Tab-separated table of C-alpha atoms in Angstrom:
chain	number	residue	atom	x	y	z
Y	1	UNK	CA	8.933	-16.750	21.516
Y	2	UNK	CA	7.106	-13.719	21.431
Y	3	UNK	CA	3.341	-13.732	20.656
Y	4	UNK	CA	0.586	-13.984	19.747
Y	5	UNK	CA	0.981	-17.539	19.645
Y	6	UNK	CA	-2.520	-18.024	17.729
Y	7	UNK	CA	-0.047	-19.418	15.140
Y	8	UNK	CA	3.295	-21.149	14.705
Y	9	UNK	CA	5.903	-18.366	16.122
Y	10	UNK	CA	9.730	-19.475	15.421
Y	11	UNK	CA	12.837	-18.028	16.914
Y	12	UNK	CA	16.031	-19.602	15.407
Y	13	UNK	CA	19.475	-20.709	17.222
Y	14	UNK	CA	22.355	-20.235	15.665
Y	15	UNK	CA	25.366	-22.932	16.684
Y	16	UNK	CA	28.492	-22.166	15.156
Y	17	UNK	CA	31.866	-24.597	15.554
Y	18	UNK	CA	35.260	-22.697	17.024
Y	19	UNK	CA	37.277	-26.025	17.139
Y	20	UNK	CA	39.567	-26.837	14.354
Y	21	UNK	CA	37.382	-30.460	14.638
Y	22	UNK	CA	34.129	-31.513	14.046
Y	23	UNK	CA	31.541	-31.218	16.529
Y	24	UNK	CA	27.978	-33.354	16.586
Y	25	UNK	CA	24.938	-31.728	18.139
Y	26	UNK	CA	21.773	-32.787	19.305
Y	27	UNK	CA	19.060	-30.906	20.633
Y	28	UNK	CA	16.613	-31.938	23.298
Y	29	UNK	CA	13.982	-30.568	24.685
Y	30	UNK	CA	11.340	-31.372	28.300
Y	31	UNK	CA	7.908	-30.345	25.841
Y	32	UNK	CA	8.830	-32.477	22.851
Y	33	UNK	CA	4.888	-32.260	21.927
Y	34	UNK	CA	4.730	-28.778	21.539
Y	35	UNK	CA	7.903	-27.612	19.491
Y	36	UNK	CA	9.415	-28.488	15.591
Y	37	UNK	CA	12.930	-28.666	15.734
Y	38	UNK	CA	14.799	-28.638	12.376
Y	39	UNK	CA	17.217	-30.197	12.799
Y	40	UNK	CA	17.075	-31.277	15.437
Y	41	UNK	CA	21.192	-33.171	14.913
Y	42	UNK	CA	24.008	-32.549	12.440
Y	43	UNK	CA	27.841	-31.649	12.238
Y	44	UNK	CA	29.209	-28.691	12.165
Y	45	UNK	CA	32.451	-28.593	10.668
Y	46	UNK	CA	35.847	-26.266	12.022
Y	47	UNK	CA	34.959	-22.770	12.323
Y	48	UNK	CA	30.983	-23.034	10.963
Y	49	UNK	CA	27.956	-22.594	12.049
Y	50	UNK	CA	24.198	-24.164	11.833
Y	51	UNK	CA	20.978	-22.270	11.861
Y	52	UNK	CA	18.643	-24.428	14.284
Y	53	UNK	CA	15.070	-22.962	13.273
Y	54	UNK	CA	12.653	-24.140	15.955
Y	55	UNK	CA	9.054	-23.957	16.096
Y	56	UNK	CA	6.542	-23.530	18.603
Y	57	UNK	CA	2.880	-24.558	18.584
Y	58	UNK	CA	-0.225	-22.685	19.015
Y	59	UNK	CA	-1.714	-23.104	22.185
Y	60	UNK	CA	-3.632	-21.429	24.407
Y	61	UNK	CA	-1.710	-18.246	26.313
Y	62	UNK	CA	-1.858	-18.191	30.047
Y	63	UNK	CA	0.370	-14.939	30.904
Y	64	UNK	CA	0.307	-15.993	34.306
Y	65	UNK	CA	1.194	-19.136	34.214
Y	66	UNK	CA	4.998	-20.223	33.634
Y	67	UNK	CA	7.400	-21.173	31.309
Y	68	UNK	CA	9.290	-24.459	32.457
Y	69	UNK	CA	9.931	-25.774	29.481
Y	70	UNK	CA	13.296	-26.126	28.728
Y	71	UNK	CA	16.540	-27.397	25.736
Y	72	UNK	CA	18.911	-27.978	25.659
Y	73	UNK	CA	22.397	-28.555	22.778
Y	74	UNK	CA	24.698	-31.403	23.362
Y	75	UNK	CA	27.560	-31.407	21.748
Y	76	UNK	CA	30.655	-33.578	21.064
Y	77	UNK	CA	33.342	-34.013	19.320
Y	78	UNK	CA	32.394	-36.628	15.893
Y	79	UNK	CA	34.873	-39.623	15.208
Y	80	UNK	CA	36.752	-40.236	12.372
Y	81	UNK	CA	34.863	-41.898	9.478
Y	82	UNK	CA	31.354	-41.349	10.732
Y	83	UNK	CA	28.334	-43.644	9.879
Y	84	UNK	CA	26.091	-43.956	12.326
Y	85	UNK	CA	24.775	-40.635	13.820
Y	86	UNK	CA	22.866	-42.951	17.535
Y	87	UNK	CA	25.567	-44.681	18.218
Y	88	UNK	CA	28.132	-41.477	18.286
Y	89	UNK	CA	25.648	-40.474	20.837
Y	90	UNK	CA	25.461	-43.572	22.679
Y	91	UNK	CA	28.756	-44.679	22.568
Y	92	UNK	CA	29.929	-40.967	23.757
Y	93	UNK	CA	31.306	-41.445	27.548
Y	94	UNK	CA	29.491	-38.228	29.611
Y	95	UNK	CA	33.278	-36.268	30.432
Y	96	UNK	CA	33.325	-35.776	26.898
Y	97	UNK	CA	30.140	-34.699	26.006
Y	98	UNK	CA	29.355	-30.770	26.132
Y	99	UNK	CA	25.774	-29.238	27.050
Y	100	UNK	CA	24.383	-25.470	27.085
Y	101	UNK	CA	20.612	-25.123	28.641
Y	102	UNK	CA	17.997	-23.090	27.415
Y	103	UNK	CA	15.263	-21.539	28.775
Y	104	UNK	CA	11.830	-21.094	26.926
Y	105	UNK	CA	10.454	-17.210	27.499
Y	106	UNK	CA	7.020	-16.186	26.229
Y	107	UNK	CA	5.934	-12.309	25.281
Y	108	UNK	CA	2.965	-11.448	24.161
Y	109	UNK	CA	3.480	-7.543	23.096
Y	110	UNK	CA	1.681	-4.759	25.231
Y	111	UNK	CA	-0.496	-2.275	24.252
Y	112	UNK	CA	2.357	0.427	23.332
Y	113	UNK	CA	3.761	-1.669	20.812
Y	114	UNK	CA	1.188	-2.542	19.471
Y	115	UNK	CA	0.132	1.562	19.470
Y	116	UNK	CA	3.519	2.175	17.349
Y	117	UNK	CA	3.274	-0.656	15.313
Y	118	UNK	CA	0.534	0.993	13.077
Y	119	UNK	CA	1.856	4.175	13.862
Y	120	UNK	CA	4.498	3.226	11.974
Y	121	UNK	CA	2.953	2.185	9.617
Y	122	UNK	CA	1.354	5.646	8.772
Y	123	UNK	CA	2.936	8.099	6.886
Y	124	UNK	CA	4.681	11.065	7.999
Y	125	UNK	CA	2.535	14.145	7.276
Y	126	UNK	CA	4.286	16.796	5.283
Y	127	UNK	CA	5.704	20.003	7.541
Y	128	UNK	CA	6.436	23.135	6.093
Y	129	UNK	CA	9.355	24.069	7.534
Y	130	UNK	CA	9.497	28.055	5.344
Y	131	UNK	CA	9.100	31.516	7.615
Y	132	UNK	CA	6.679	33.178	6.972
Y	133	UNK	CA	5.787	36.319	8.677
Y	134	UNK	CA	1.621	36.522	8.832
Y	135	UNK	CA	-0.925	34.084	9.058
Y	136	UNK	CA	-0.502	31.529	6.015
Y	137	UNK	CA	-2.378	32.714	3.658
Y	138	UNK	CA	-6.078	30.426	2.002
Y	139	UNK	CA	-5.185	28.590	-1.122
Y	140	UNK	CA	-7.937	30.263	-4.015
Y	141	UNK	CA	-7.858	26.177	-4.595
Y	142	UNK	CA	-8.144	23.230	-3.647
Y	143	UNK	CA	-8.611	19.932	-4.824
Y	144	UNK	CA	-12.320	18.074	-5.260
Y	145	UNK	CA	-13.897	14.915	-4.004
Y	146	UNK	CA	-16.386	12.413	-5.560
Y	147	UNK	CA	-19.303	14.672	-5.823
Y	148	UNK	CA	-18.165	17.979	-7.231
Y	149	UNK	CA	-16.085	15.705	-9.870
Y	150	UNK	CA	-19.144	14.811	-10.762
Y	151	UNK	CA	-20.928	17.386	-10.959
Y	152	UNK	CA	-18.043	19.047	-13.348
Y	153	UNK	CA	-18.733	16.732	-15.518
Y	154	UNK	CA	-21.962	16.705	-15.973
Y	155	UNK	CA	-21.829	20.694	-16.782
Y	156	UNK	CA	-19.469	20.460	-18.962
Y	157	UNK	CA	-21.912	17.910	-21.062
Y	158	UNK	CA	-24.602	20.704	-20.821
Y	159	UNK	CA	-22.401	23.425	-21.962
Y	160	UNK	CA	-21.317	20.785	-25.306
Y	161	UNK	CA	-24.716	19.765	-26.266
Y	162	UNK	CA	-25.280	23.409	-25.562
Y	163	UNK	CA	-22.398	24.696	-28.199
Y	164	UNK	CA	-23.756	22.173	-30.858
Y	165	UNK	CA	-27.386	23.227	-30.111
Y	166	UNK	CA	-26.095	26.725	-31.034
Y	167	UNK	CA	-23.918	25.599	-33.450
Y	168	UNK	CA	-26.327	24.028	-35.458
Y	169	UNK	CA	-28.737	27.309	-34.998
Y	170	UNK	CA	-26.013	28.521	-36.341
Y	171	UNK	CA	-25.654	27.110	-39.231
Y	172	UNK	CA	-29.875	26.984	-39.715
Y	173	UNK	CA	-29.244	30.924	-39.695
Y	174	UNK	CA	-25.928	31.015	-42.212
Y	175	UNK	CA	-27.818	28.778	-44.352
Y	176	UNK	CA	-30.581	32.066	-44.584
Y	177	UNK	CA	-28.501	34.813	-44.190
Y	178	UNK	CA	-27.524	33.062	-47.685
Y	179	UNK	CA	-31.132	33.040	-49.104
Y	180	UNK	CA	-32.311	35.849	-48.211
Y	181	UNK	CA	-28.857	37.871	-49.243
Y	182	UNK	CA	-29.887	35.669	-52.645
Y	183	UNK	CA	-33.142	36.617	-52.940
Y	184	UNK	CA	-32.087	40.209	-52.871
Y	185	UNK	CA	-29.811	39.908	-55.246
Y	186	UNK	CA	-32.380	38.538	-57.646
Y	187	UNK	CA	-34.975	41.213	-56.189
Y	188	UNK	CA	-34.258	44.799	-58.397
Y	189	UNK	CA	-37.034	46.622	-56.665
Y	190	UNK	CA	-34.365	47.116	-53.916
Y	191	UNK	CA	-37.509	47.468	-51.078
Y	192	UNK	CA	-37.024	48.512	-48.043
Y	193	UNK	CA	-38.347	44.671	-46.522
Y	194	UNK	CA	-35.610	43.100	-48.628
Y	195	UNK	CA	-32.562	44.991	-47.959
Y	196	UNK	CA	-33.961	44.810	-43.413
Y	197	UNK	CA	-33.730	40.282	-44.576
Y	198	UNK	CA	-30.154	41.300	-45.647
Y	199	UNK	CA	-29.061	42.609	-42.500
Y	200	UNK	CA	-31.018	40.665	-40.187
Y	201	UNK	CA	-29.002	37.698	-41.616
Y	202	UNK	CA	-25.981	39.234	-41.537
Y	203	UNK	CA	-26.138	41.040	-38.041
Y	204	UNK	CA	-27.144	37.064	-36.740
Y	205	UNK	CA	-23.086	35.162	-36.575
Y	206	UNK	CA	-21.768	37.655	-35.249
Y	207	UNK	CA	-24.194	38.382	-32.371
Y	208	UNK	CA	-24.163	34.561	-32.235
Y	209	UNK	CA	-20.658	33.937	-31.522
Y	210	UNK	CA	-20.735	36.411	-28.942
Y	211	UNK	CA	-23.172	34.194	-26.992
Y	212	UNK	CA	-21.118	31.462	-27.082
Y	213	UNK	CA	-18.646	33.507	-25.648
Y	214	UNK	CA	-19.967	34.913	-23.223
Y	215	UNK	CA	-21.314	31.176	-21.569
Y	216	UNK	CA	-17.372	30.154	-21.982
Y	217	UNK	CA	-16.076	32.926	-19.789
Y	218	UNK	CA	-18.330	32.725	-17.609
Y	219	UNK	CA	-18.454	29.511	-16.972
Y	220	UNK	CA	-14.371	29.607	-16.438
Y	221	UNK	CA	-14.720	33.293	-13.928
Y	222	UNK	CA	-17.244	30.906	-11.980
Y	223	UNK	CA	-15.081	27.993	-11.660
Y	224	UNK	CA	-12.186	29.300	-10.670
Y	225	UNK	CA	-13.743	32.100	-8.054
Y	226	UNK	CA	-14.960	29.545	-6.258
């Protein structure tokens, strides 16, 4: 039985009948209060086997105390037309009985086994087996942690708000340019002031697009470089 023994520990016992007759079996123990055996008796057909579960109840384990618990598996040939198992064992002669004795052994997992179990549960590291002549190159990008991701999301939101603001200003300037062109068209005097306003209205749109493009280029270049 392998510990720790703070819970029920189960060990399976396999019984096989190699003969050509049915065999009755019964499992006995020197400590019946400490173990639960299922099934503790029965019949095994010729050439068949049965699994017996032996369940050790929880107890305070003392490594200095030597186990004295023992089990005995008793067997005998089953008589024809068997109906009462208890009667079979009462009427069986000593020379017709065969028994096998087993001694219980308690084992606690040592520290090395615990470490091996912990190491086995960890994923194995992935090794790069390709050969390289020089030192490993430093990667250009690494995975972002939660803080950097949050900062990047906030930066994107800020840029989106800035783009919306610039779009509104562009629409406003475009409307203003259309209005000034109408005024300049209706102004037949051709004064220098009207011409200057027309030029300012027509040149504002390309300048604004250049500013937006510069913001996007600077943002993406900064992210790749950092």
